[in-house]
PDB file of C-alpha atoms in Angstrom:
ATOM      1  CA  UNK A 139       0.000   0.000   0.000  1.00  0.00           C
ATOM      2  CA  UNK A 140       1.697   3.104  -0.556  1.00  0.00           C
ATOM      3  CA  UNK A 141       1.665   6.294   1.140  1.00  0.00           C
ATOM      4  CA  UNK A 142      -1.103   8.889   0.272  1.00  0.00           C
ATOM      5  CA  UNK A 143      -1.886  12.439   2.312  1.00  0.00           C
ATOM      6  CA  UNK A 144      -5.736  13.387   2.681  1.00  0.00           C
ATOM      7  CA  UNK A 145      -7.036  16.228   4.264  1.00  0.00           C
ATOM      8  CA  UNK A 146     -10.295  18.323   5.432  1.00  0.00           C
ATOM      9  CA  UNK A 147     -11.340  21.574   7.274  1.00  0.00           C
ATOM     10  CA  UNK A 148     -13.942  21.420   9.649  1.00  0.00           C
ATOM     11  CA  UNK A 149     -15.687  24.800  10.431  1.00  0.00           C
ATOM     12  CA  UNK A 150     -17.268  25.254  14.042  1.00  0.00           C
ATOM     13  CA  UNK A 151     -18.929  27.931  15.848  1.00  0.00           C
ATOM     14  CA  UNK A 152     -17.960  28.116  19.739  1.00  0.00           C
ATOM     15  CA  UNK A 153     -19.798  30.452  20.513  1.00  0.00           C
ATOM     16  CA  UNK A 154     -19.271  33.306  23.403  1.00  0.00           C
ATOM     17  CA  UNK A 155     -18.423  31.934  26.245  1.00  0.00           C
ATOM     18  CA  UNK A 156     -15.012  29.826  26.872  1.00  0.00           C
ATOM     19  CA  UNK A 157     -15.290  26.143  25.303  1.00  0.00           C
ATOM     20  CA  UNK A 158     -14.059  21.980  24.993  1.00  0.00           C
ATOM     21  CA  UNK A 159     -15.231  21.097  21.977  1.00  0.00           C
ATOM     22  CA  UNK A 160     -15.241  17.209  21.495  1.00  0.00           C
ATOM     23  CA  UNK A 161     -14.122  16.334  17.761  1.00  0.00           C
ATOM     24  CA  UNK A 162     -13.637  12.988  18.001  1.00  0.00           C
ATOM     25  CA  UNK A 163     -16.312  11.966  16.528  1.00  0.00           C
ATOM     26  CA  UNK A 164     -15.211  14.257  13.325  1.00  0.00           C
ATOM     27  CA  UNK A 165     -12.044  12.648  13.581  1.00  0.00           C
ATOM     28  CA  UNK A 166     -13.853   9.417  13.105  1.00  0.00           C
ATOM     29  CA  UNK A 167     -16.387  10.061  10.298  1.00  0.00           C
ATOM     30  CA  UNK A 168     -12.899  11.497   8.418  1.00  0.00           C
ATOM     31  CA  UNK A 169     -10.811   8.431   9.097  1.00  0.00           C
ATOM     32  CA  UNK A 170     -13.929   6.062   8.087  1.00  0.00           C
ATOM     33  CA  UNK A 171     -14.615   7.946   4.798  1.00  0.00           C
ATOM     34  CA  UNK A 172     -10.977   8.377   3.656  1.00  0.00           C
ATOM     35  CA  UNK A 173      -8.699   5.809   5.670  1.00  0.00           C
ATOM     36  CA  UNK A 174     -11.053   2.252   5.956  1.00  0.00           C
ATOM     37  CA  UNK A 175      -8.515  -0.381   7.372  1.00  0.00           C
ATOM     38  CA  UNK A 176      -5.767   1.724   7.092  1.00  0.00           C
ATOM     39  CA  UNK A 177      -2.592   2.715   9.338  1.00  0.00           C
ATOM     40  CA  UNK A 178      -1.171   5.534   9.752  1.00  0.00           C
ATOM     41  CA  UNK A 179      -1.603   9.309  11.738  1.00  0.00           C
ATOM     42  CA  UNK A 180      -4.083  11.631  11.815  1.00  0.00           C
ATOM     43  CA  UNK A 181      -3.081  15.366  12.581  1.00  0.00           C
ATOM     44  CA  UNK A 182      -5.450  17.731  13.938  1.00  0.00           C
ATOM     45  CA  UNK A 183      -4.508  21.401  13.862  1.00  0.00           C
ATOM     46  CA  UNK A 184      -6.446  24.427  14.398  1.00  0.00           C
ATOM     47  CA  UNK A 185      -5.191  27.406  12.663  1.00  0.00           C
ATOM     48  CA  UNK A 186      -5.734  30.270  14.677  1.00  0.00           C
ATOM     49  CA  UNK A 187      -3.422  31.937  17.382  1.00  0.00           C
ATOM     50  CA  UNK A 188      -6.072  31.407  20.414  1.00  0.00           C
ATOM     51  CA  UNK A 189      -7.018  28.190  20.334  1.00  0.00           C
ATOM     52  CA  UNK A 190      -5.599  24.570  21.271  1.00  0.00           C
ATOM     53  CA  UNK A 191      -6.273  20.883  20.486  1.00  0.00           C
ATOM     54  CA  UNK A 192      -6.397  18.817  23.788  1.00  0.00           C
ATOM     55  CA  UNK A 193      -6.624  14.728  24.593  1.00  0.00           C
ATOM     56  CA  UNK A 194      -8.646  14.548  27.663  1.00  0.00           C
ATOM     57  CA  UNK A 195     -11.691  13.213  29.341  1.00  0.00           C
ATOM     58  CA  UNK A 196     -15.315  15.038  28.316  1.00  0.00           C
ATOM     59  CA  UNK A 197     -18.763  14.748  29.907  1.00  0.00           C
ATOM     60  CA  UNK A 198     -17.086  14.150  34.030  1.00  0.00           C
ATOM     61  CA  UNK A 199     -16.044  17.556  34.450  1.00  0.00           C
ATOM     62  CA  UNK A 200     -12.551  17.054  33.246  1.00  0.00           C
ATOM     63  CA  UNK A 201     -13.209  19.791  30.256  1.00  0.00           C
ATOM     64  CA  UNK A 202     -14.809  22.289  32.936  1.00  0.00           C
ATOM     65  CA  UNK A 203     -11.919  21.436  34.920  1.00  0.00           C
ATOM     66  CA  UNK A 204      -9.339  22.239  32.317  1.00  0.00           C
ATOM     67  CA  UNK A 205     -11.036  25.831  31.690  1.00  0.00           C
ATOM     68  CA  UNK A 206     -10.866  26.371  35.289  1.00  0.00           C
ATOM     69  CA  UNK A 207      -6.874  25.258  35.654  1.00  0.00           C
ATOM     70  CA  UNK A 208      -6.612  27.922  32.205  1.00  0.00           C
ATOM     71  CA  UNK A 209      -8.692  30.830  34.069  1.00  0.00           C
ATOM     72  CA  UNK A 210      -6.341  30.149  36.963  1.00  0.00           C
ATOM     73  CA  UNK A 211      -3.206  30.366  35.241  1.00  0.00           C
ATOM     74  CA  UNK A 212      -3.962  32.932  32.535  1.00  0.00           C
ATOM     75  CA  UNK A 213      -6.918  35.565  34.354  1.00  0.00           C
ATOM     76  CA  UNK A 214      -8.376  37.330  32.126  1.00  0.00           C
ATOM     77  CA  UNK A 215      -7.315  40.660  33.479  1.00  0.00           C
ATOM     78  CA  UNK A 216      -5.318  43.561  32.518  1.00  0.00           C
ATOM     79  CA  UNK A 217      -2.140  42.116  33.148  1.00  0.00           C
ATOM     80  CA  UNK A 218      -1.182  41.177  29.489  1.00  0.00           C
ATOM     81  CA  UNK A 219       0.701  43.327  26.935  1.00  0.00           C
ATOM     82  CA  UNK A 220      -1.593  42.064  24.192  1.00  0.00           C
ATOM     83  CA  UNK A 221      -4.347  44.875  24.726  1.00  0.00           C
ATOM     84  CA  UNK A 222      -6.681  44.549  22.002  1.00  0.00           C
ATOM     85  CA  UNK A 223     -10.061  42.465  21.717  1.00  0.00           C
ATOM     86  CA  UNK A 224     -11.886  42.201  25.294  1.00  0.00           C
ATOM     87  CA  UNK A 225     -10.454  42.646  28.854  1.00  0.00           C
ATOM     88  CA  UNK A 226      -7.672  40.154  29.569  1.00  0.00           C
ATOM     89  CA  UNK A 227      -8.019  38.924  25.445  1.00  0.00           C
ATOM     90  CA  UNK A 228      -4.023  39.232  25.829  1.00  0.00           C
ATOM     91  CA  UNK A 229      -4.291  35.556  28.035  1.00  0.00           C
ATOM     92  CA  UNK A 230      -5.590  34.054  24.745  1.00  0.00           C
ATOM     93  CA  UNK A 231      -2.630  34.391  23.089  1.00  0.00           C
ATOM     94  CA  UNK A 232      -0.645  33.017  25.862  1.00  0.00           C
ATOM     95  CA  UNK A 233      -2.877  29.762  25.921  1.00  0.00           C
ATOM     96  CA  UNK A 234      -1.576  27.637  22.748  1.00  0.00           C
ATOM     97  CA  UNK A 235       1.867  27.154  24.746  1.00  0.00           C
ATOM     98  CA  UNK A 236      -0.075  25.847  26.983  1.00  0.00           C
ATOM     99  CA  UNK A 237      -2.551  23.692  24.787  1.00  0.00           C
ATOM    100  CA  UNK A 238      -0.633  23.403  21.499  1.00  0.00           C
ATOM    101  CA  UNK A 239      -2.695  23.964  18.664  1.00  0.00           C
ATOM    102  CA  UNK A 240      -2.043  20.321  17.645  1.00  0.00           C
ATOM    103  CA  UNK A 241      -2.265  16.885  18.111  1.00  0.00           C
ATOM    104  CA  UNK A 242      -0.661  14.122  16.223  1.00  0.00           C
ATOM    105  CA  UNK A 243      -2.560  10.371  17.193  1.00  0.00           C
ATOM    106  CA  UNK A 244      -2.236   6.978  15.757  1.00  0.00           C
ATOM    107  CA  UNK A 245      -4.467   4.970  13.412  1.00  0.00           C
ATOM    108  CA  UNK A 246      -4.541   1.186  13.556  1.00  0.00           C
ATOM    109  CA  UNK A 247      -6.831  -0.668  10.730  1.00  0.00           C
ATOM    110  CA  UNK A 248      -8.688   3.094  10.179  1.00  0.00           C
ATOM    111  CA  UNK A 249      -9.388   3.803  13.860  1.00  0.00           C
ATOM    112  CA  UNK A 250      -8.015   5.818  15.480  1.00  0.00           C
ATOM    113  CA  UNK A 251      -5.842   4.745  18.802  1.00  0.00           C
ATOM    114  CA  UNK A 252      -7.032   6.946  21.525  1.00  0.00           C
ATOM    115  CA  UNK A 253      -7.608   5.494  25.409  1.00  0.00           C
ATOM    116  CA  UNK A 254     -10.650   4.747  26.452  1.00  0.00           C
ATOM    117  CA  UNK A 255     -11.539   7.777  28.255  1.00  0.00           C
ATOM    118  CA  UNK A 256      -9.585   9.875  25.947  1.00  0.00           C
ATOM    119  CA  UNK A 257     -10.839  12.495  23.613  1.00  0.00           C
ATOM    120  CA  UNK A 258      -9.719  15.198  20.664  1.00  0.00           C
ATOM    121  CA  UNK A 259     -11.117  18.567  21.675  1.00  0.00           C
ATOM    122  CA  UNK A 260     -10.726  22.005  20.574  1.00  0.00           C
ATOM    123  CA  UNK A 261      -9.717  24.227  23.626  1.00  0.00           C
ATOM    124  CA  UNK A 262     -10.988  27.741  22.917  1.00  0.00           C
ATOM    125  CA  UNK A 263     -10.773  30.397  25.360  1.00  0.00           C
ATOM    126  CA  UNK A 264     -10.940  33.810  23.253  1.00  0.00           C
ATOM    127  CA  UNK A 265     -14.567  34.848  23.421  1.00  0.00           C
ATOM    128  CA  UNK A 266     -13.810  37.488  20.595  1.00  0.00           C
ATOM    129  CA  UNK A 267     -13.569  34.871  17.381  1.00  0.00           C
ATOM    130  CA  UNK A 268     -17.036  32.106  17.723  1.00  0.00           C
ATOM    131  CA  UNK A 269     -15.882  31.202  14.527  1.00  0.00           C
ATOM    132  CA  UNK A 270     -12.984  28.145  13.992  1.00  0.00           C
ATOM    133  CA  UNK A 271     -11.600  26.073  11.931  1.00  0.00           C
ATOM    134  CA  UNK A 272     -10.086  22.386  12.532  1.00  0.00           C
ATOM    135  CA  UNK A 273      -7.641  21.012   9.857  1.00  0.00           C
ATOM    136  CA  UNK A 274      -7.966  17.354   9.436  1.00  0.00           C
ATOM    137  CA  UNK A 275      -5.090  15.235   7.792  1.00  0.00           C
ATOM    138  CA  UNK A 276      -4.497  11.751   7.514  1.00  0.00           C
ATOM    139  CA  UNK A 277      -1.511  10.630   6.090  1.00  0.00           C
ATOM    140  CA  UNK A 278      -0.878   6.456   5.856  1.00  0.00           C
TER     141      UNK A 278
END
């Protein structure tokens, strides 16, 4: 089998308030259409200089835990030399050295290889920009 690169943008709206967005199920529907029994990685990447792509647990409190370990270490206050957008907007900035705005994960046989409690999310804390996109690429 030889090598071959695939790729797709996913366009979300996370609204106004600080999110986790789950995309593994995205992930999923992408690897089934374009990578059936295949190997290889998926890379997620979001393209914007505020947000980050997370593996963690969703629905027990571990995303609303993350936000609240972010809000901790980057307030949203006037602190931050990055002044424009909405008070403390400068923290935004700051978080993708926190929560890279990537992920790289393994695919086994088209699926991919995450834990069983783990999942892809978007991490977005900038309230200014609802609108994001997730690059998608599969290459095996």
């Amino acid at each position: 089998m030889s090598d071959s690169f695939s790729t797709t943008v996913l366009n979300l709206t996370t609204g106004t308030n600080e999110s986790v967005t789950d995309l593994t199920r995205a992930c999923e529907e992408f690897l089934t259409r374009i990578a059936p029994g295949r190997d290889g990685l998926l890379n997620v990447f979001v393209p914007h200089a505020t947000a980050g792509i997370a593996i963690l647990e969703t629905g027990a409190g571990s995303d609303d835990d993350l936000l609240s370990a972010l809000h901790h270490l980057l307030p949203a206050d006037d602190r931050w030399q990055h002044r424009h957008g909405s008070p403390g907007h400068g923290r935004d900035h700051v978080l993708p050295a926190l929560v890279p705005p990537h992920a790289t994960l393994p695919v086994i046989a088209g699926r991919l290889e995450l834990g069983t409690w783990q999942s892809v999310c978007l991490v977005d804390t900038n309230r200014d920009n609802p609108e994001r996109q997730v690059r998608l690429s599969f290459l095996g």
